[in-house]
Coordinates of N, CA and C in Angstrom, one line a residue:
X149 N -35.2 -14.5 27.3 CA -34.8 -14.4 25.9 C -34.1 -15.8 25.5
X150 N -34.5 -16.3 24.3 CA -33.9 -17.5 23.9 C -32.4 -17.3 23.4
X151 N -31.6 -18.4 23.6 CA -30.2 -18.3 23.2 C -30.1 -18.0 21.7
X152 N -31.0 -18.6 20.9 CA -30.9 -18.4 19.4 C -31.3 -17.0 19.0
X153 N -31.9 -16.2 19.9 CA -32.2 -14.8 19.5 C -31.0 -13.9 19.8
X154 N -30.0 -14.4 20.4 CA -28.9 -13.5 20.7 C -27.9 -13.4 19.5
X155 N -27.2 -12.3 19.4 CA -26.2 -12.1 18.4 C -24.8 -11.9 19.1
X156 N -23.8 -12.1 18.4 CA -22.4 -11.9 18.9 C -21.9 -10.6 18.4
X157 N -21.4 -9.8 19.3 CA -20.8 -8.5 18.9 C -19.3 -8.5 19.2
X158 N -18.5 -8.2 18.2 CA -17.1 -8.2 18.2 C -16.5 -6.9 18.0
X159 N -15.7 -6.4 18.9 CA -15.0 -5.1 18.7 C -13.7 -5.3 18.0
X160 N -13.5 -4.6 16.9 CA -12.3 -4.7 16.1 C -11.7 -3.3 16.0
X161 N -10.4 -3.2 16.2 CA -9.7 -2.0 16.1 C -8.8 -2.1 14.8
X162 N -8.8 -1.0 14.0 CA -8.0 -0.9 12.8 C -6.9 0.1 13.1
X163 N -5.6 -0.4 13.0 CA -4.5 0.5 13.4 C -3.5 0.5 12.3
X164 N -2.6 1.5 12.3 CA -1.5 1.7 11.3 C -1.3 3.1 11.1
X165 N -0.2 3.4 10.4 CA 0.1 4.8 10.1 C -1.0 5.6 9.3
X166 N -0.9 6.9 9.4 CA -1.9 7.7 8.6 C -1.8 7.4 7.1
X167 N -2.9 7.6 6.4 CA -3.0 7.5 5.0 C -2.7 6.1 4.4
X168 N -2.8 5.1 5.2 CA -2.7 3.7 4.6 C -4.0 3.1 4.1
X169 N -5.1 3.8 4.4 CA -6.4 3.4 3.9 C -7.3 2.8 5.0
X170 N -7.1 3.1 6.3 CA -7.9 2.5 7.3 C -9.4 3.0 7.3
X171 N -9.6 4.3 7.2 CA -10.9 4.8 7.1 C -11.6 4.3 5.8
X172 N -10.9 4.3 4.7 CA -11.5 3.9 3.4 C -11.9 2.4 3.5
X173 N -11.1 1.6 4.3 CA -11.4 0.2 4.4 C -12.7 0.0 5.1
X174 N -13.0 0.6 6.2 CA -14.2 0.4 6.9 C -15.4 1.1 6.2
X175 N -15.1 2.2 5.5 CA -16.2 2.8 4.7 C -16.6 1.8 3.5
X176 N -15.6 1.2 2.9 CA -15.9 0.2 1.8 C -16.7 -1.0 2.4
X177 N -16.2 -1.5 3.5 CA -16.8 -2.7 4.1 C -18.2 -2.4 4.6
X178 N -18.4 -1.3 5.3 CA -19.7 -1.1 5.9 C -20.7 -0.3 5.0
X179 N -20.2 0.5 4.1 CA -21.1 1.3 3.3 C -21.0 1.0 1.8
X180 N -20.0 0.3 1.4 CA -19.8 0.0 0.0 C -19.3 1.2 -0.8
X181 N -18.8 2.2 -0.2 CA -18.4 3.4 -0.9 C -16.8 3.6 -0.8
X182 N -16.3 4.4 -1.7 CA -14.9 4.7 -1.7 C -14.7 6.1 -2.2
X183 N -13.8 6.8 -1.6 CA -13.4 8.1 -2.0 C -11.9 8.2 -2.0
X184 N -11.3 8.8 -3.1 CA -9.9 8.9 -3.2 C -9.3 10.1 -2.4
X185 N -10.2 11.0 -1.9 CA -9.8 12.1 -1.2 C -9.4 11.7 0.3
X186 N -8.2 12.0 0.7 CA -7.7 11.7 2.0 C -8.1 12.7 3.0
X187 N -8.7 12.2 4.1 CA -9.1 13.1 5.2 C -8.6 12.5 6.5
X188 N -7.8 13.2 7.2 CA -7.1 12.6 8.4 C -8.2 12.4 9.5
X189 N -8.2 11.1 10.1 CA -9.1 10.8 11.2 C -8.6 11.6 12.5
X190 N -9.5 12.2 13.1 CA -9.2 12.9 14.4 C -9.6 12.1 15.5
X191 N -8.6 11.4 16.2 CA -8.9 10.5 17.3 C -9.4 9.2 16.8
X192 N -10.7 8.9 16.9 CA -11.3 7.7 16.4 C -12.6 7.9 15.7
X193 N -12.9 6.9 14.9 CA -14.2 6.9 14.2 C -14.8 5.5 14.3
X194 N -16.1 5.3 14.1 CA -16.7 4.1 14.4 C -17.8 3.8 13.4
X195 N -17.8 2.5 12.9 CA -18.8 2.0 12.0 C -19.1 0.6 12.4
X196 N -20.3 0.1 12.0 CA -20.5 -1.3 12.3 C -21.3 -2.0 11.2
X197 N -21.2 -3.3 11.1 CA -21.9 -4.1 10.1 C -22.3 -5.5 10.7
X198 N -23.4 -5.9 10.4 CA -23.9 -7.2 10.9 C -23.8 -8.2 9.7
X199 N -23.3 -9.4 10.1 CA -23.1 -10.4 9.1 C -23.6 -11.8 9.7
X200 N -23.7 -12.8 8.8 CA -24.0 -14.1 9.3 C -22.8 -15.0 9.0
X201 N -22.4 -15.7 10.0 CA -21.2 -16.6 9.8 C -21.4 -17.8 10.6
X202 N -21.3 -19.0 9.9 CA -21.5 -20.3 10.5 C -22.7 -20.4 11.4
X203 N -23.8 -19.8 10.8 CA -25.1 -19.9 11.5 C -25.3 -18.9 12.6
X204 N -24.3 -18.0 12.9 CA -24.3 -17.0 13.9 C -24.6 -15.7 13.4
X205 N -25.4 -14.9 14.0 CA -25.5 -13.4 13.7 C -24.4 -12.7 14.4
X206 N -23.5 -12.1 13.7 CA -22.3 -11.4 14.2 C -22.4 -9.9 13.9
X207 N -22.3 -9.1 14.9 CA -22.2 -7.6 14.7 C -20.7 -7.2 14.9
X208 N -20.1 -6.7 13.8 CA -18.7 -6.2 13.9 C -18.7 -4.7 14.2
X209 N -18.1 -4.4 15.3 CA -18.0 -3.0 15.7 C -16.6 -2.5 15.3
X210 N -16.4 -1.7 14.3 CA -15.1 -1.4 13.8 C -14.7 0.0 14.2
X211 N -13.6 0.1 14.9 CA -13.0 1.3 15.5 C -11.8 1.7 14.6
X212 N -12.0 2.8 13.9 CA -10.9 3.3 13.0 C -10.2 4.3 13.9
X213 N -8.9 4.1 14.0 CA -8.0 5.0 14.9 C -7.1 5.8 14.1
X214 N -6.8 7.0 14.6 CA -5.9 7.9 13.9 C -4.5 7.3 13.9
X215 N -3.7 7.5 12.8 CA -2.4 7.0 12.7 C -1.3 8.0 13.1
X216 N -1.7 9.2 13.5 CA -0.7 10.2 13.8 C -0.3 10.1 15.3
X217 N 1.0 10.4 15.6 CA 1.5 10.2 16.9 C 0.8 11.2 17.9
X218 N 0.4 12.3 17.4 CA -0.3 13.3 18.4 C -1.6 12.8 19.0
X219 N -2.2 11.8 18.4 CA -3.4 11.2 18.8 C -3.3 10.0 19.7
X220 N -2.0 9.6 20.0 CA -1.8 8.3 20.7 C -2.5 8.2 22.0
X221 N -2.5 9.3 22.8 CA -3.2 9.3 24.1 C -4.7 9.1 24.0
X222 N -5.3 9.5 22.9 CA -6.7 9.3 22.7 C -7.0 7.9 22.2
X223 N -6.3 7.5 21.2 CA -6.6 6.3 20.5 C -6.3 5.0 21.4
X224 N -5.3 5.1 22.2 CA -4.9 3.9 23.0 C -6.1 3.5 23.9
X225 N -6.8 4.5 24.4 CA -7.9 4.2 25.3 C -9.0 3.4 24.6
X226 N -9.1 3.5 23.3 CA -10.1 2.8 22.5 C -9.7 1.4 22.2
X227 N -8.4 1.0 22.4 CA -8.0 -0.3 22.1 C -8.6 -1.3 23.1
X228 N -8.8 -0.8 24.4 CA -9.2 -1.7 25.5 C -10.5 -2.3 25.1
X229 N -10.6 -3.6 25.4 CA -11.8 -4.4 25.2 C -11.9 -4.9 23.8
X230 N -11.0 -4.6 22.9 CA -11.0 -5.1 21.5 C -10.8 -6.6 21.5
X231 N -11.5 -7.3 20.7 CA -11.3 -8.8 20.5 C -10.5 -9.1 19.3
X232 N -10.3 -8.2 18.4 CA -9.6 -8.5 17.1 C -9.0 -7.2 16.6
X233 N -8.0 -7.3 15.7 CA -7.3 -6.2 15.2 C -6.9 -6.3 13.8
X234 N -7.0 -5.2 13.0 CA -6.5 -5.1 11.7 C -5.3 -4.2 11.7
X235 N -4.2 -4.8 11.3 CA -2.9 -4.1 11.3 C -2.5 -3.7 9.9
X236 N -2.7 -2.5 9.5 CA -2.6 -2.1 8.1 C -1.3 -1.3 7.8
X237 N -0.8 -1.6 6.6 CA 0.2 -0.8 6.0 C 0.0 -0.6 4.5
X238 N 0.7 0.3 3.9 CA 0.5 0.6 2.5 C 1.6 0.1 1.6
X239 N 1.2 -0.4 0.5 CA 2.2 -0.9 -0.5 C 3.2 0.2 -0.9
X240 N 2.7 1.5 -0.9 CA 3.5 2.6 -1.4 C 4.1 3.5 -0.3
X241 N 4.1 3.0 0.9 CA 4.5 3.7 2.1 C 5.4 2.9 2.9
X242 N 6.7 3.0 2.7 CA 7.7 2.1 3.4 C 7.6 2.4 4.9
X243 N 7.5 3.6 5.4 CA 7.4 3.9 6.8 C 6.3 3.1 7.5
X244 N 5.1 3.0 6.8 CA 4.0 2.4 7.4 C 4.3 0.9 7.6
X245 N 5.0 0.3 6.6 CA 5.4 -1.1 6.8 C 6.4 -1.3 7.9
X246 N 7.3 -0.4 8.1 CA 8.3 -0.5 9.1 C 7.7 -0.2 10.5
X247 N 6.6 0.5 10.5 CA 5.9 0.8 11.8 C 5.0 -0.3 12.3
X248 N 4.7 -1.3 11.5 CA 3.7 -2.3 11.8 C 4.0 -3.0 13.1
X249 N 5.3 -3.3 13.4 CA 5.6 -4.0 14.7 C 5.3 -3.1 15.9
X250 N 5.6 -1.8 15.8 CA 5.2 -1.0 17.0 C 3.7 -0.8 17.1
X251 N 3.0 -0.9 16.1 CA 1.5 -0.8 16.2 C 1.0 -2.1 16.9
X252 N 1.6 -3.2 16.5 CA 1.1 -4.4 17.2 C 1.5 -4.4 18.7
X253 N 2.6 -3.8 19.0 CA 3.0 -3.7 20.4 C 2.0 -2.9 21.2
X254 N 1.6 -1.7 20.6 CA 0.6 -0.8 21.2 C -0.7 -1.6 21.5
X255 N -1.2 -2.3 20.6 CA -2.5 -3.1 20.8 C -2.3 -4.1 21.8
X256 N -1.2 -4.9 21.8 CA -1.0 -6.0 22.7 C -0.8 -5.4 24.2
X257 N -0.2 -4.2 24.3 CA -0.1 -3.7 25.6 C -1.5 -3.4 26.3
X258 N -2.5 -3.2 25.5 CA -3.8 -2.9 26.0 C -4.7 -4.1 26.0
X259 N -4.5 -5.0 25.0 CA -5.5 -6.1 24.8 C -4.9 -7.5 24.9
X260 N -3.6 -7.6 25.0 CA -3.0 -8.9 25.0 C -2.9 -9.5 23.6
X261 N -2.9 -10.8 23.5 CA -2.7 -11.4 22.2 C -4.0 -11.8 21.6
X262 N -4.6 -10.9 20.8 CA -5.9 -11.1 20.2 C -5.7 -11.4 18.7
X263 N -6.7 -12.1 18.1 CA -6.7 -12.3 16.6 C -6.4 -11.1 15.8
X264 N -5.3 -11.2 15.0 CA -4.9 -10.0 14.2 C -4.6 -10.4 12.8
X265 N -5.0 -9.5 11.9 CA -4.6 -9.7 10.5 C -3.7 -8.6 10.0
X266 N -2.6 -8.9 9.4 CA -1.7 -7.9 8.8 C -2.2 -7.7 7.3
X267 N -2.6 -6.4 7.1 CA -3.2 -6.1 5.8 C -2.2 -5.2 5.0
X268 N -1.9 -5.6 3.8 CA -1.1 -4.8 2.9 C -2.1 -4.2 1.9
X269 N -2.4 -2.9 2.1 CA -3.4 -2.2 1.3 C -2.7 -1.6 0.0
X270 N -3.6 -1.2 -0.9 CA -3.2 -0.5 -2.1 C -2.4 -1.4 -3.1
X271 N -2.8 -2.7 -3.2 CA -2.1 -3.6 -4.1 C -2.4 -3.2 -5.6
X272 N -3.3 -2.3 -5.8 CA -3.6 -1.9 -7.2 C -2.4 -1.0 -7.6
X273 N -1.5 -0.6 -6.7 CA -0.4 0.2 -7.0 C 0.9 -0.6 -6.9
X274 N 0.9 -1.8 -7.3 CA 2.1 -2.7 -7.1 C 3.2 -2.2 -8.0
X275 N 2.9 -1.5 -9.1 CA 4.0 -1.0 -10.0 C 4.8 0.1 -9.3
X276 N 4.2 0.6 -8.2 CA 4.9 1.7 -7.4 C 5.4 1.2 -6.0
X277 N 5.3 -0.1 -5.8 CA 5.5 -0.7 -4.5 C 6.9 -0.4 -4.0
X278 N 7.0 -0.2 -2.7 CA 8.3 0.0 -2.0 C 8.5 -1.1 -0.9
X279 N 7.6 -2.2 -1.0 CA 7.7 -3.3 -0.1 C 7.7 -4.6 -0.9
X280 N 8.8 -5.4 -0.8 CA 8.9 -6.6 -1.5 C 7.9 -7.6 -1.0
X281 N 7.3 -8.5 -1.8 CA 6.3 -9.5 -1.3 C 6.9 -10.4 -0.3
X282 N 8.2 -10.7 -0.4 CA 8.9 -11.6 0.5 C 9.0 -10.9 1.9
X283 N 9.2 -9.6 1.9 CA 9.3 -8.9 3.2 C 8.0 -8.9 3.9
X284 N 6.9 -8.7 3.2 CA 5.6 -8.8 3.8 C 5.3 -10.2 4.4
X285 N 5.7 -11.2 3.7 CA 5.5 -12.6 4.1 C 6.3 -12.8 5.4
X286 N 7.5 -12.4 5.4 CA 8.4 -12.6 6.6 C 7.8 -11.9 7.8
X287 N 7.3 -10.6 7.6 CA 6.8 -9.9 8.7 C 5.5 -10.6 9.3
X288 N 4.7 -11.1 8.4 CA 3.5 -11.7 8.9 C 3.8 -12.9 9.7
X289 N 4.8 -13.7 9.3 CA 5.2 -14.9 10.1 C 5.8 -14.4 11.4
X290 N 6.7 -13.4 11.4 CA 7.3 -12.9 12.6 C 6.3 -12.4 13.6
X291 N 5.2 -11.8 13.1 CA 4.2 -11.2 14.0 C 3.1 -12.3 14.4
X292 N 3.2 -13.4 13.7 CA 2.2 -14.4 14.0 C 0.8 -14.1 13.4
X293 N 0.8 -13.3 12.3 CA -0.5 -12.9 11.8 C -0.7 -13.4 10.4
X294 N -1.9 -13.6 10.0 CA -2.2 -13.9 8.6 C -2.0 -12.6 7.8
X295 N -1.4 -12.7 6.6 CA -1.3 -11.6 5.7 C -2.3 -11.6 4.6
X296 N -3.1 -10.5 4.5 CA -4.1 -10.4 3.4 C -3.8 -9.2 2.6
X297 N -3.6 -9.3 1.3 CA -3.3 -8.2 0.5 C -4.6 -7.6 -0.1
X298 N -4.9 -6.3 0.1 CA -6.1 -5.7 -0.3 C -6.0 -4.5 -1.2
X299 N -7.0 -4.2 -2.0 CA -7.2 -2.9 -2.6 C -8.5 -2.4 -2.3
X300 N -8.6 -1.5 -1.4 CA -9.8 -0.9 -1.0 C -10.5 -0.2 -2.2
X301 N -9.7 0.5 -3.0 CA -10.2 1.2 -4.2 C -10.9 0.2 -5.1
X302 N -10.3 -1.0 -5.4 CA -10.9 -1.9 -6.3 C -11.8 -2.9 -5.6
X303 N -11.9 -2.8 -4.3 CA -12.7 -3.7 -3.4 C -12.2 -5.2 -3.5
X304 N -10.9 -5.3 -3.4 CA -10.3 -6.6 -3.4 C -9.9 -7.1 -2.0
X305 N -10.5 -8.2 -1.6 CA -10.2 -8.9 -0.3 C -10.6 -8.1 0.9
X306 N -11.4 -7.1 0.8 CA -11.8 -6.3 2.0 C -12.7 -7.2 2.9
X307 N -13.7 -7.8 2.3 CA -14.6 -8.7 3.0 C -13.8 -9.8 3.7
X308 N -12.8 -10.4 3.0 CA -12.0 -11.5 3.5 C -11.3 -11.1 4.9
X309 N -10.9 -9.9 5.0 CA -10.2 -9.4 6.2 C -11.1 -9.6 7.4
X310 N -12.3 -9.1 7.3 CA -13.2 -9.1 8.5 C -13.9 -10.4 8.7
X311 N -14.2 -11.1 7.7 CA -14.7 -12.5 7.9 C -13.7 -13.4 8.5
X312 N -12.5 -13.3 8.2 CA -11.4 -14.1 8.8 C -11.3 -13.8 10.3
X313 N -11.3 -12.5 10.7 CA -11.3 -12.1 12.1 C -12.5 -12.6 12.8
X314 N -13.7 -12.5 12.2 CA -14.9 -12.9 12.9 C -14.9 -14.4 13.1
X315 N -14.4 -15.2 12.1 CA -14.3 -16.6 12.3 C -13.3 -17.0 13.4
X316 N -12.2 -16.3 13.5 CA -11.2 -16.6 14.6 C -11.8 -16.3 15.9
X317 N -12.6 -15.2 16.1 CA -13.2 -14.9 17.3 C -14.3 -15.9 17.7
X318 N -15.1 -16.3 16.7 CA -16.1 -17.3 17.0 C -15.5 -18.6 17.5
X319 N -14.4 -19.0 16.8 CA -13.7 -20.2 17.2 C -13.2 -20.1 18.7
X320 N -12.6 -19.0 19.0 CA -12.2 -18.8 20.4 C -13.3 -18.8 21.4
X321 N -14.5 -18.2 21.0 CA -15.6 -18.2 21.9 C -16.1 -19.6 22.1
X322 N -16.2 -20.4 21.1 CA -16.7 -21.8 21.2 C -15.7 -22.6 22.0
X323 N -14.4 -22.4 21.9 CA -13.4 -23.1 22.7 C -13.6 -22.7 24.1
X324 N -13.8 -21.4 24.4 CA -14.0 -21.0 25.8 C -15.3 -21.7 26.4
X325 N -16.3 -21.8 25.6 CA -17.5 -22.4 26.1 C -17.3 -23.9 26.3
X326 N -16.5 -24.6 25.5 CA -16.2 -26.0 25.7 C -15.4 -26.2 27.0
X327 N -14.4 -25.3 27.2 CA -13.5 -25.4 28.4 C -14.4 -25.2 29.6
X328 N -15.3 -24.2 29.5 CA -16.2 -23.9 30.7 C -17.0 -25.1 31.0
X329 N -17.6 -25.8 30.0 CA -18.4 -26.9 30.2 C -17.7 -28.1 30.8
X330 N -16.4 -28.2 30.4 CA -15.6 -29.3 30.9 C -15.1 -29.1 32.3
X331 N -15.0 -27.8 32.7 CA -14.5 -27.6 34.1 C -15.4 -28.2 35.1
X332 N -16.7 -27.9 34.9 CA -17.7 -28.5 35.8 C -17.7 -27.9 37.2
X333 N -17.0 -26.9 37.5 CA -16.9 -26.3 38.8 C -17.6 -25.0 39.0
X334 N -18.3 -24.6 37.9 CA -19.1 -23.3 38.0 C -18.2 -22.1 37.9
X335 N -16.9 -22.2 37.6 CA -16.0 -21.1 37.6 C -15.6 -20.9 36.2
X336 N -15.3 -19.6 35.8 CA -14.8 -19.3 34.5 C -13.8 -18.2 34.6
X337 N -12.7 -18.2 33.9 CA -11.7 -17.2 34.0 C -12.3 -15.8 33.8
X338 N -12.0 -14.9 34.7 CA -12.5 -13.5 34.6 C -11.9 -12.8 33.5
X339 N -12.7 -12.1 32.7 CA -12.2 -11.2 31.7 C -12.7 -9.8 31.9
X340 N -12.0 -8.8 31.4 CA -12.3 -7.4 31.6 C -12.3 -6.7 30.3
X341 N -13.3 -5.9 30.0 CA -13.3 -5.1 28.8 C -13.9 -3.8 29.0
X342 N -13.8 -3.0 27.9 CA -14.4 -1.6 28.0 C -15.9 -1.6 28.0
X343 N -16.5 -2.7 27.8 CA -18.0 -2.8 27.8 C -18.6 -3.0 29.1
X344 N -17.9 -3.2 30.2 CA -18.5 -3.3 31.5 C -18.3 -4.7 32.1
X345 N -18.9 -5.0 33.2 CA -18.7 -6.3 33.9 C -19.3 -7.4 33.2
X346 N -18.7 -8.6 33.4 CA -19.2 -9.8 32.8 C -19.9 -10.7 33.8
X347 N -20.6 -11.7 33.3 CA -21.2 -12.7 34.2 C -20.3 -13.8 34.3
X348 N -20.7 -15.0 34.8 CA -19.8 -16.1 35.1 C -19.2 -16.7 33.8
X349 N -20.0 -16.7 32.8 CA -19.5 -17.4 31.6 C -18.7 -16.4 30.6
X350 N -18.4 -15.2 31.2 CA -17.5 -14.3 30.4 C -18.2 -13.5 29.3
X351 N -19.5 -13.5 29.3 CA -20.3 -12.8 28.3 C -21.2 -11.9 28.9
X352 N -21.6 -10.8 28.3 CA -22.5 -9.8 28.8 C -23.8 -9.9 27.9
X353 N -24.9 -10.2 28.4 CA -26.1 -10.2 27.6 C -26.9 -8.9 27.8
X354 N -26.8 -8.0 26.9 CA -27.4 -6.7 26.9 C -28.2 -6.5 25.6
X355 N -29.5 -6.2 25.8 CA -30.3 -5.9 24.6 C -30.2 -7.0 23.5
X356 N -30.1 -8.3 24.0 CA -30.0 -9.4 23.0 C -28.7 -9.6 22.4
X357 N -27.6 -9.1 23.0 CA -26.3 -9.2 22.4 C -25.4 -9.9 23.3
X358 N -24.6 -10.8 22.8 CA -23.5 -11.4 23.5 C -22.2 -10.6 23.1
X359 N -21.6 -10.0 24.1 CA -20.4 -9.2 23.9 C -19.2 -10.2 24.0
X360 N -18.6 -10.5 22.9 CA -17.4 -11.4 22.9 C -16.2 -10.6 23.5
X361 N -15.5 -11.2 24.4 CA -14.4 -10.5 25.1 C -13.1 -11.2 24.9
X362 N -12.1 -10.4 24.9 CA -10.7 -11.0 24.8 C -10.4 -11.7 26.1
X363 N -9.7 -12.8 26.0 CA -9.3 -13.6 27.1 C -8.0 -13.2 27.8
X364 N -7.4 -14.1 28.5 CA -6.2 -13.7 29.3 C -5.1 -13.4 28.3
X365 N -4.4 -12.3 28.5 CA -3.3 -12.0 27.6 C -2.2 -13.1 27.6
X366 N -1.8 -13.5 26.4 CA -0.8 -14.5 26.3 C 0.5 -13.8 26.0
X367 N 1.1 -13.1 26.9 CA 2.2 -12.2 26.7 C 3.5 -13.0 26.4
X368 N 3.6 -14.3 26.8 CA 4.8 -15.0 26.5 C 5.1 -15.1 25.0
X369 N 4.0 -15.0 24.2 CA 4.2 -15.1 22.7 C 4.7 -13.7 22.2
X370 N 4.3 -12.7 22.9 CA 4.6 -11.4 22.3 C 6.1 -11.2 22.3
X371 N 6.8 -11.6 23.4 CA 8.3 -11.4 23.4 C 9.0 -12.0 22.2
X372 N 8.6 -13.3 21.9 CA 9.2 -14.0 20.8 C 8.9 -13.3 19.5
X373 N 7.6 -12.9 19.3 CA 7.1 -12.3 18.1 C 7.9 -11.1 17.8
X374 N 8.0 -10.2 18.8 CA 8.6 -8.9 18.6 C 10.1 -9.1 18.3
X375 N 10.7 -10.0 19.0 CA 12.2 -10.3 18.8 C 12.4 -10.7 17.3
X376 N 11.5 -11.6 16.8 CA 11.7 -12.0 15.4 C 11.4 -10.9 14.5
X377 N 10.4 -10.1 14.8 CA 10.1 -9.0 13.9 C 11.2 -7.9 13.8
X378 N 11.8 -7.6 14.9 CA 12.9 -6.7 14.9 C 14.1 -7.3 14.1
X379 N 14.3 -8.6 14.1 CA 15.4 -9.2 13.4 C 15.3 -9.0 11.9
X380 N 14.1 -9.0 11.4 CA 14.0 -8.9 9.9 C 13.9 -7.5 9.4
X381 N 13.7 -6.5 10.3 CA 13.5 -5.1 9.8 C 14.8 -4.4 9.8

């Protein structure tokens, strides 16, 4: 199989409290639909969408996780192997904003420091907002995440969330390839994911797919990030 025939597959987890719009976000992105009726996710749900980015075919595998505490034992298992994360809170739900730091900790415990976007959803309800814009900006800086404000209902900035994450993952993949080429010793850092064993260059070629994997956890950043986040909350 030719290299140009391969696609890149990226596993993205969407986390945050219940009712912040996680399921609606991936439904909007993958199917172009929206429903205002709230239905609690039981455990996890999964959708995918294929896009073209920088000349690459990219398949985004989106894992929607339940935000309720009773599902923690189930959902944490699905974090493993994720290469990117959407960390969502609602403009009209103060608890979801204050829980963002703990959600990031849960993902980092399983995946290390992966590309993450902090998403403030429901900006169409700014007149009812319980989160100041400055607070959201401070949190994004403390967590080391880009902040993107979205309205899933009005389809505002939903595409931007996932294209940004895909671009970050592609950049990391290319950097890993460059580092591997420069090493010249035939060795590559071992990575582990939920998708199974890797070959020497850290990718798995299955059915014409390159599974992009998270690299070594950079946990020294997490301690500083969480300390800063706790200081502002």
